[in-house]
């Protein structure tokens, strides 16, 4: 699974400017980040740099910044940061397959696939003829061939809880097919994958945490166990 062994940041980005001003990304200048599991999750609050780093890794690995594989050349708007230019990708092996799947530009990816690929590559039905979640899962199930490096940015945006469990099954299948996945997510369902390493992004940098130490797990569990109490607290604070 060790296609992506680690990343190095050269430390030359202007810390006064985005994205180098994001605290979690500041720690990249202190050395190399190593990947040690078949699945790595990037977790943390909104704006902590998860998707920014994942996008930079994808571009540095040769993927289209809007999503797709290395032979996707479409561009609707050039908005990705220059962080990738400052990263060195450390590899041990070259994957046979790969894909960068991001929720916010999935429509553009689906359109490109419709124009350039056979329908058999993603289940025999146009991705635009399926719901957002169905299209996501169809692409993972039928296009991700194994022996690959797969980067997923917030896949939970398209999926119900039940479909998130379906994605867990597909992730496990890919791991068993000698694949590596790096996933930016807010989903405590996905984070529960047993062979994963979780990197938490925050004001103090990037650190590995156990599943039950994540804020996502703690807050979700607290809410589900006592929804009435949590709602009273939240709504009383709003009234105040």
PDB file of C-alpha atoms in Angstrom:
ATOM      1  CA  UNK A   1       0.000   0.000   0.000  1.00  0.00           C
ATOM      2  CA  UNK A   2       3.037   2.236   0.347  1.00  0.00           C
ATOM      3  CA  UNK A   3       2.661   4.176  -2.893  1.00  0.00           C
ATOM      4  CA  UNK A   4       2.629   7.455  -1.000  1.00  0.00           C
ATOM      5  CA  UNK A   5       5.243   7.071   1.720  1.00  0.00           C
ATOM      6  CA  UNK A   6       5.427  10.691   2.827  1.00  0.00           C
ATOM      7  CA  UNK A   7       5.464  14.358   1.906  1.00  0.00           C
ATOM      8  CA  UNK A   8       8.022  17.097   2.465  1.00  0.00           C
ATOM      9  CA  UNK A   9       7.365  20.837   2.407  1.00  0.00           C
ATOM     10  CA  UNK A  10      10.281  23.078   1.492  1.00  0.00           C
ATOM     11  CA  UNK A  11       9.189  25.807   3.936  1.00  0.00           C
ATOM     12  CA  UNK A  12       9.494  28.656   1.447  1.00  0.00           C
ATOM     13  CA  UNK A  13       5.825  29.722   1.314  1.00  0.00           C
ATOM     14  CA  UNK A  14       5.019  33.177   2.701  1.00  0.00           C
ATOM     15  CA  UNK A  15       3.544  32.539   6.168  1.00  0.00           C
ATOM     16  CA  UNK A  16       1.580  35.792   5.898  1.00  0.00           C
ATOM     17  CA  UNK A  17      -0.403  34.523   2.911  1.00  0.00           C
ATOM     18  CA  UNK A  18      -2.936  31.749   2.314  1.00  0.00           C
ATOM     19  CA  UNK A  19      -2.518  28.789   2.431  1.00  0.00           C
ATOM     20  CA  UNK A  20       0.810  28.997   4.253  1.00  0.00           C
ATOM     21  CA  UNK A  21      -0.831  31.082   6.983  1.00  0.00           C
ATOM     22  CA  UNK A  22      -3.039  28.129   8.035  1.00  0.00           C
ATOM     23  CA  UNK A  23      -1.611  26.983  11.400  1.00  0.00           C
ATOM     24  CA  UNK A  24      -1.875  23.271  10.675  1.00  0.00           C
ATOM     25  CA  UNK A  25       0.120  23.668   7.467  1.00  0.00           C
ATOM     26  CA  UNK A  26       2.835  25.629   9.260  1.00  0.00           C
ATOM     27  CA  UNK A  27       4.112  22.395  10.793  1.00  0.00           C
ATOM     28  CA  UNK A  28       4.992  21.062   7.352  1.00  0.00           C
ATOM     29  CA  UNK A  29       8.133  23.167   7.487  1.00  0.00           C
ATOM     30  CA  UNK A  30       9.376  21.150  10.453  1.00  0.00           C
ATOM     31  CA  UNK A  31      10.053  17.985   8.505  1.00  0.00           C
ATOM     32  CA  UNK A  32       8.423  15.119   6.692  1.00  0.00           C
ATOM     33  CA  UNK A  33       4.955  13.689   7.243  1.00  0.00           C
ATOM     34  CA  UNK A  34       4.953   9.911   6.832  1.00  0.00           C
ATOM     35  CA  UNK A  35       2.051   7.687   5.830  1.00  0.00           C
ATOM     36  CA  UNK A  36       2.034   4.420   7.774  1.00  0.00           C
ATOM     37  CA  UNK A  37      -1.411   2.916   7.113  1.00  0.00           C
ATOM     38  CA  UNK A  38      -3.380   1.811   4.044  1.00  0.00           C
ATOM     39  CA  UNK A  39      -6.010   4.459   4.867  1.00  0.00           C
ATOM     40  CA  UNK A  40      -5.225   7.910   6.245  1.00  0.00           C
ATOM     41  CA  UNK A  41      -7.934  10.335   7.310  1.00  0.00           C
ATOM     42  CA  UNK A  42      -7.459  14.104   7.446  1.00  0.00           C
ATOM     43  CA  UNK A  43      -9.871  15.455  10.077  1.00  0.00           C
ATOM     44  CA  UNK A  44     -10.455  18.777  11.801  1.00  0.00           C
ATOM     45  CA  UNK A  45     -12.629  21.857  11.814  1.00  0.00           C
ATOM     46  CA  UNK A  46     -13.581  23.760   8.674  1.00  0.00           C
ATOM     47  CA  UNK A  47     -10.714  25.925   7.470  1.00  0.00           C
ATOM     48  CA  UNK A  48      -7.919  23.938   9.108  1.00  0.00           C
ATOM     49  CA  UNK A  49      -6.275  22.957   5.806  1.00  0.00           C
ATOM     50  CA  UNK A  50      -7.426  19.370   5.245  1.00  0.00           C
ATOM     51  CA  UNK A  51      -8.736  19.801   1.711  1.00  0.00           C
ATOM     52  CA  UNK A  52      -5.986  22.289   0.868  1.00  0.00           C
ATOM     53  CA  UNK A  53      -3.267  19.762   1.709  1.00  0.00           C
ATOM     54  CA  UNK A  54      -5.111  16.898   0.009  1.00  0.00           C
ATOM     55  CA  UNK A  55      -5.499  18.987  -3.155  1.00  0.00           C
ATOM     56  CA  UNK A  56      -1.791  19.896  -3.082  1.00  0.00           C
ATOM     57  CA  UNK A  57      -0.836  16.230  -2.703  1.00  0.00           C
ATOM     58  CA  UNK A  58      -3.130  15.338  -5.617  1.00  0.00           C
ATOM     59  CA  UNK A  59      -1.619  17.985  -7.897  1.00  0.00           C
ATOM     60  CA  UNK A  60       1.937  17.041  -6.847  1.00  0.00           C
ATOM     61  CA  UNK A  61       1.089  13.421  -7.743  1.00  0.00           C
ATOM     62  CA  UNK A  62      -0.056  14.490 -11.215  1.00  0.00           C
ATOM     63  CA  UNK A  63      -3.842  14.489 -10.760  1.00  0.00           C
ATOM     64  CA  UNK A  64      -6.165  17.141 -12.126  1.00  0.00           C
ATOM     65  CA  UNK A  65      -6.844  19.687  -9.321  1.00  0.00           C
ATOM     66  CA  UNK A  66     -10.590  19.520 -10.051  1.00  0.00           C
ATOM     67  CA  UNK A  67     -10.608  15.741  -9.767  1.00  0.00           C
ATOM     68  CA  UNK A  68     -10.069  12.680 -11.895  1.00  0.00           C
ATOM     69  CA  UNK A  69      -7.083  10.607 -12.904  1.00  0.00           C
ATOM     70  CA  UNK A  70      -3.818  11.717 -14.460  1.00  0.00           C
ATOM     71  CA  UNK A  71      -5.377  11.860 -17.920  1.00  0.00           C
ATOM     72  CA  UNK A  72      -8.111  14.345 -16.921  1.00  0.00           C
ATOM     73  CA  UNK A  73      -7.243  17.725 -18.394  1.00  0.00           C
ATOM     74  CA  UNK A  74     -10.455  19.731 -18.028  1.00  0.00           C
ATOM     75  CA  UNK A  75     -10.455  23.004 -16.089  1.00  0.00           C
ATOM     76  CA  UNK A  76     -13.460  25.182 -15.288  1.00  0.00           C
ATOM     77  CA  UNK A  77     -11.613  27.644 -13.067  1.00  0.00           C
ATOM     78  CA  UNK A  78      -8.022  27.709 -11.831  1.00  0.00           C
ATOM     79  CA  UNK A  79      -8.483  28.103  -8.076  1.00  0.00           C
ATOM     80  CA  UNK A  80      -6.049  25.640  -6.528  1.00  0.00           C
ATOM     81  CA  UNK A  81      -3.240  26.966  -4.362  1.00  0.00           C
ATOM     82  CA  UNK A  82       0.469  26.886  -5.180  1.00  0.00           C
ATOM     83  CA  UNK A  83       1.205  24.636  -2.186  1.00  0.00           C
ATOM     84  CA  UNK A  84       1.844  21.656  -4.485  1.00  0.00           C
ATOM     85  CA  UNK A  85       4.858  23.475  -5.953  1.00  0.00           C
ATOM     86  CA  UNK A  86       6.505  23.365  -2.538  1.00  0.00           C
ATOM     87  CA  UNK A  87       5.836  19.687  -1.832  1.00  0.00           C
ATOM     88  CA  UNK A  88       8.067  16.720  -2.526  1.00  0.00           C
ATOM     89  CA  UNK A  89       6.212  13.426  -2.796  1.00  0.00           C
ATOM     90  CA  UNK A  90       8.078  10.459  -1.295  1.00  0.00           C
ATOM     91  CA  UNK A  91       7.117   7.205  -3.028  1.00  0.00           C
ATOM     92  CA  UNK A  92       8.147   3.605  -2.597  1.00  0.00           C
ATOM     93  CA  UNK A  93       6.156   2.166  -5.479  1.00  0.00           C
ATOM     94  CA  UNK A  94       4.284   3.469  -8.499  1.00  0.00           C
ATOM     95  CA  UNK A  95       0.541   2.679  -8.422  1.00  0.00           C
ATOM     96  CA  UNK A  96      -1.120   1.073 -11.429  1.00  0.00           C
ATOM     97  CA  UNK A  97      -4.295   3.103 -10.883  1.00  0.00           C
ATOM     98  CA  UNK A  98      -5.279   6.341  -9.182  1.00  0.00           C
ATOM     99  CA  UNK A  99      -8.012   8.922  -8.814  1.00  0.00           C
ATOM    100  CA  UNK A 100      -8.666  12.216  -7.041  1.00  0.00           C
ATOM    101  CA  UNK A 101     -12.346  12.437  -6.093  1.00  0.00           C
ATOM    102  CA  UNK A 102     -13.595  15.695  -4.634  1.00  0.00           C
ATOM    103  CA  UNK A 103     -17.184  16.493  -3.753  1.00  0.00           C
ATOM    104  CA  UNK A 104     -17.232  20.161  -4.745  1.00  0.00           C
ATOM    105  CA  UNK A 105     -16.234  19.573  -8.369  1.00  0.00           C
ATOM    106  CA  UNK A 106     -17.797  16.149  -8.910  1.00  0.00           C
ATOM    107  CA  UNK A 107     -20.282  17.511 -11.474  1.00  0.00           C
ATOM    108  CA  UNK A 108     -17.376  18.578 -13.700  1.00  0.00           C
ATOM    109  CA  UNK A 109     -15.680  15.202 -13.280  1.00  0.00           C
ATOM    110  CA  UNK A 110     -18.897  13.381 -14.186  1.00  0.00           C
ATOM    111  CA  UNK A 111     -19.312  15.540 -17.287  1.00  0.00           C
ATOM    112  CA  UNK A 112     -15.770  14.802 -18.432  1.00  0.00           C
ATOM    113  CA  UNK A 113     -16.322  11.066 -17.917  1.00  0.00           C
ATOM    114  CA  UNK A 114     -19.546  11.178 -19.922  1.00  0.00           C
ATOM    115  CA  UNK A 115     -17.713  12.847 -22.796  1.00  0.00           C
ATOM    116  CA  UNK A 116     -14.595  10.695 -22.829  1.00  0.00           C
ATOM    117  CA  UNK A 117     -15.248   7.271 -21.261  1.00  0.00           C
ATOM    118  CA  UNK A 118     -17.427   4.256 -21.906  1.00  0.00           C
ATOM    119  CA  UNK A 119     -20.347   3.860 -19.514  1.00  0.00           C
ATOM    120  CA  UNK A 120     -19.069   0.412 -18.548  1.00  0.00           C
ATOM    121  CA  UNK A 121     -16.257   2.058 -16.584  1.00  0.00           C
ATOM    122  CA  UNK A 122     -18.757   3.309 -14.021  1.00  0.00           C
ATOM    123  CA  UNK A 123     -21.622   0.833 -14.004  1.00  0.00           C
ATOM    124  CA  UNK A 124     -23.247   1.250 -17.401  1.00  0.00           C
ATOM    125  CA  UNK A 125     -25.289   4.344 -16.491  1.00  0.00           C
ATOM    126  CA  UNK A 126     -24.308   7.977 -16.958  1.00  0.00           C
ATOM    127  CA  UNK A 127     -23.254   9.537 -13.667  1.00  0.00           C
ATOM    128  CA  UNK A 128     -25.589  12.413 -14.457  1.00  0.00           C
ATOM    129  CA  UNK A 129     -28.497   9.969 -14.667  1.00  0.00           C
ATOM    130  CA  UNK A 130     -27.983   8.928 -11.037  1.00  0.00           C
ATOM    131  CA  UNK A 131     -28.341  10.733  -7.734  1.00  0.00           C
ATOM    132  CA  UNK A 132     -25.249  12.425  -6.358  1.00  0.00           C
ATOM    133  CA  UNK A 133     -24.655   9.632  -3.846  1.00  0.00           C
ATOM    134  CA  UNK A 134     -25.361   6.835  -6.325  1.00  0.00           C
ATOM    135  CA  UNK A 135     -22.943   8.380  -8.815  1.00  0.00           C
ATOM    136  CA  UNK A 136     -20.236   8.681  -6.138  1.00  0.00           C
ATOM    137  CA  UNK A 137     -20.526   5.027  -5.202  1.00  0.00           C
ATOM    138  CA  UNK A 138     -20.781   3.884  -8.824  1.00  0.00           C
ATOM    139  CA  UNK A 139     -17.531   5.658  -9.636  1.00  0.00           C
ATOM    140  CA  UNK A 140     -15.703   4.138  -6.655  1.00  0.00           C
ATOM    141  CA  UNK A 141     -17.117   0.659  -7.265  1.00  0.00           C
ATOM    142  CA  UNK A 142     -16.571   0.468 -11.003  1.00  0.00           C
ATOM    143  CA  UNK A 143     -13.763   2.916 -11.834  1.00  0.00           C
ATOM    144  CA  UNK A 144     -11.390   2.272  -8.902  1.00  0.00           C
ATOM    145  CA  UNK A 145      -9.582  -0.852 -10.136  1.00  0.00           C
ATOM    146  CA  UNK A 146      -7.268  -1.562  -7.199  1.00  0.00           C
ATOM    147  CA  UNK A 147      -3.474  -1.494  -6.957  1.00  0.00           C
ATOM    148  CA  UNK A 148      -3.913   2.248  -6.797  1.00  0.00           C
ATOM    149  CA  UNK A 149      -3.640   5.512  -4.915  1.00  0.00           C
ATOM    150  CA  UNK A 150      -7.018   7.132  -4.257  1.00  0.00           C
ATOM    151  CA  UNK A 151      -7.523  10.589  -2.783  1.00  0.00           C
ATOM    152  CA  UNK A 152     -11.052  11.467  -1.614  1.00  0.00           C
ATOM    153  CA  UNK A 153     -12.138  14.917  -0.465  1.00  0.00           C
ATOM    154  CA  UNK A 154     -15.216  14.917   1.809  1.00  0.00           C
ATOM    155  CA  UNK A 155     -17.058  12.004   0.127  1.00  0.00           C
ATOM    156  CA  UNK A 156     -19.682  12.125   2.902  1.00  0.00           C
ATOM    157  CA  UNK A 157     -21.136  15.257   1.272  1.00  0.00           C
ATOM    158  CA  UNK A 158     -23.003  13.023  -1.180  1.00  0.00           C
ATOM    159  CA  UNK A 159     -23.814  10.030   0.997  1.00  0.00           C
ATOM    160  CA  UNK A 160     -26.459   8.979   3.504  1.00  0.00           C
ATOM    161  CA  UNK A 161     -25.324   7.100   6.644  1.00  0.00           C
ATOM    162  CA  UNK A 162     -26.252   3.796   5.008  1.00  0.00           C
ATOM    163  CA  UNK A 163     -24.306   4.665   1.857  1.00  0.00           C
ATOM    164  CA  UNK A 164     -21.330   5.702   4.007  1.00  0.00           C
ATOM    165  CA  UNK A 165     -21.307   2.137   5.308  1.00  0.00           C
ATOM    166  CA  UNK A 166     -21.379   0.940   1.699  1.00  0.00           C
ATOM    167  CA  UNK A 167     -18.354   3.149   1.038  1.00  0.00           C
ATOM    168  CA  UNK A 168     -16.577   1.532   4.004  1.00  0.00           C
ATOM    169  CA  UNK A 169     -17.059  -1.847   2.333  1.00  0.00           C
ATOM    170  CA  UNK A 170     -15.614  -0.496  -0.929  1.00  0.00           C
ATOM    171  CA  UNK A 171     -12.672   1.050   0.925  1.00  0.00           C
ATOM    172  CA  UNK A 172     -11.928  -2.295   2.549  1.00  0.00           C
ATOM    173  CA  UNK A 173     -12.151  -4.022  -0.824  1.00  0.00           C
ATOM    174  CA  UNK A 174      -9.634  -1.578  -2.288  1.00  0.00           C
ATOM    175  CA  UNK A 175      -7.262  -2.061   0.664  1.00  0.00           C
ATOM    176  CA  UNK A 176      -7.411  -5.816   0.103  1.00  0.00           C
ATOM    177  CA  UNK A 177      -6.579  -5.111  -3.553  1.00  0.00           C
ATOM    178  CA  UNK A 178      -3.293  -3.485  -2.505  1.00  0.00           C
ATOM    179  CA  UNK A 179      -4.530   0.110  -2.595  1.00  0.00           C
ATOM    180  CA  UNK A 180      -3.824   3.192  -0.488  1.00  0.00           C
ATOM    181  CA  UNK A 181      -6.406   5.863   0.306  1.00  0.00           C
ATOM    182  CA  UNK A 182      -6.085   9.355   1.774  1.00  0.00           C
ATOM    183  CA  UNK A 183      -9.441  10.865   2.729  1.00  0.00           C
ATOM    184  CA  UNK A 184     -10.370  14.289   4.070  1.00  0.00           C
ATOM    185  CA  UNK A 185     -13.602  13.863   6.008  1.00  0.00           C
ATOM    186  CA  UNK A 186     -15.925  15.016   8.776  1.00  0.00           C
ATOM    187  CA  UNK A 187     -17.692  11.652   8.993  1.00  0.00           C
ATOM    188  CA  UNK A 188     -17.264   9.636  12.215  1.00  0.00           C
ATOM    189  CA  UNK A 189     -18.662   6.645  10.316  1.00  0.00           C
ATOM    190  CA  UNK A 190     -15.802   6.669   7.817  1.00  0.00           C
ATOM    191  CA  UNK A 191     -13.189   7.437  10.490  1.00  0.00           C
ATOM    192  CA  UNK A 192     -14.076   4.168  12.225  1.00  0.00           C
ATOM    193  CA  UNK A 193     -12.332   2.113   9.531  1.00  0.00           C
ATOM    194  CA  UNK A 194     -10.139  -0.217  11.632  1.00  0.00           C
ATOM    195  CA  UNK A 195      -6.918  -0.073   9.605  1.00  0.00           C
ATOM    196  CA  UNK A 196      -6.829   3.719   9.383  1.00  0.00           C
ATOM    197  CA  UNK A 197      -4.533   6.364  10.791  1.00  0.00           C
ATOM    198  CA  UNK A 198      -6.229   9.650  11.686  1.00  0.00           C
ATOM    199  CA  UNK A 199      -4.398  12.958  11.275  1.00  0.00           C
ATOM    200  CA  UNK A 200      -6.089  15.801  13.120  1.00  0.00           C
ATOM    201  CA  UNK A 201      -5.556  19.340  11.790  1.00  0.00           C
ATOM    202  CA  UNK A 202      -5.730  22.199  14.272  1.00  0.00           C
ATOM    203  CA  UNK A 203      -4.166  25.344  15.655  1.00  0.00           C
ATOM    204  CA  UNK A 204      -1.308  23.268  17.070  1.00  0.00           C
ATOM    205  CA  UNK A 205      -0.459  21.631  13.734  1.00  0.00           C
ATOM    206  CA  UNK A 206      -1.107  18.097  12.539  1.00  0.00           C
ATOM    207  CA  UNK A 207      -1.046  15.157  14.936  1.00  0.00           C
ATOM    208  CA  UNK A 208      -2.246  11.571  14.934  1.00  0.00           C
ATOM    209  CA  UNK A 209      -5.202  10.769  17.189  1.00  0.00           C
ATOM    210  CA  UNK A 210      -7.238   7.715  18.127  1.00  0.00           C
ATOM    211  CA  UNK A 211     -10.748   7.438  16.721  1.00  0.00           C
ATOM    212  CA  UNK A 212     -12.494   8.059  20.047  1.00  0.00           C
ATOM    213  CA  UNK A 213     -10.301  11.099  20.690  1.00  0.00           C
ATOM    214  CA  UNK A 214     -11.620  12.949  17.653  1.00  0.00           C
ATOM    215  CA  UNK A 215     -13.985  15.838  18.225  1.00  0.00           C
ATOM    216  CA  UNK A 216     -16.259  14.380  15.530  1.00  0.00           C
ATOM    217  CA  UNK A 217     -16.768  11.165  17.500  1.00  0.00           C
ATOM    218  CA  UNK A 218     -17.188  12.936  20.842  1.00  0.00           C
ATOM    219  CA  UNK A 219     -19.714  15.535  19.653  1.00  0.00           C
ATOM    220  CA  UNK A 220     -21.728  13.065  17.563  1.00  0.00           C
ATOM    221  CA  UNK A 221     -21.935  10.575  20.429  1.00  0.00           C
ATOM    222  CA  UNK A 222     -22.856  13.293  22.902  1.00  0.00           C
ATOM    223  CA  UNK A 223     -25.624  14.586  20.650  1.00  0.00           C
ATOM    224  CA  UNK A 224     -27.090  11.165  19.837  1.00  0.00           C
ATOM    225  CA  UNK A 225     -27.080  10.042  23.471  1.00  0.00           C
ATOM    226  CA  UNK A 226     -28.774  13.221  24.751  1.00  0.00           C
ATOM    227  CA  UNK A 227     -30.330  15.112  21.811  1.00  0.00           C
ATOM    228  CA  UNK A 228     -32.906  16.953  23.933  1.00  0.00           C
ATOM    229  CA  UNK A 229     -30.278  18.218  26.371  1.00  0.00           C
ATOM    230  CA  UNK A 230     -27.935  19.259  23.575  1.00  0.00           C
ATOM    231  CA  UNK A 231     -30.725  21.086  21.757  1.00  0.00           C
ATOM    232  CA  UNK A 232     -31.740  22.907  24.924  1.00  0.00           C
ATOM    233  CA  UNK A 233     -28.158  24.083  25.417  1.00  0.00           C
ATOM    234  CA  UNK A 234     -27.714  25.095  21.788  1.00  0.00           C
ATOM    235  CA  UNK A 235     -31.024  26.880  21.425  1.00  0.00           C
ATOM    236  CA  UNK A 236     -30.835  28.624  24.787  1.00  0.00           C
ATOM    237  CA  UNK A 237     -27.422  29.990  23.783  1.00  0.00           C
ATOM    238  CA  UNK A 238     -28.989  31.251  20.549  1.00  0.00           C
ATOM    239  CA  UNK A 239     -31.767  33.029  22.485  1.00  0.00           C
ATOM    240  CA  UNK A 240     -29.243  34.614  24.822  1.00  0.00           C
TER     241      UNK A 240
END
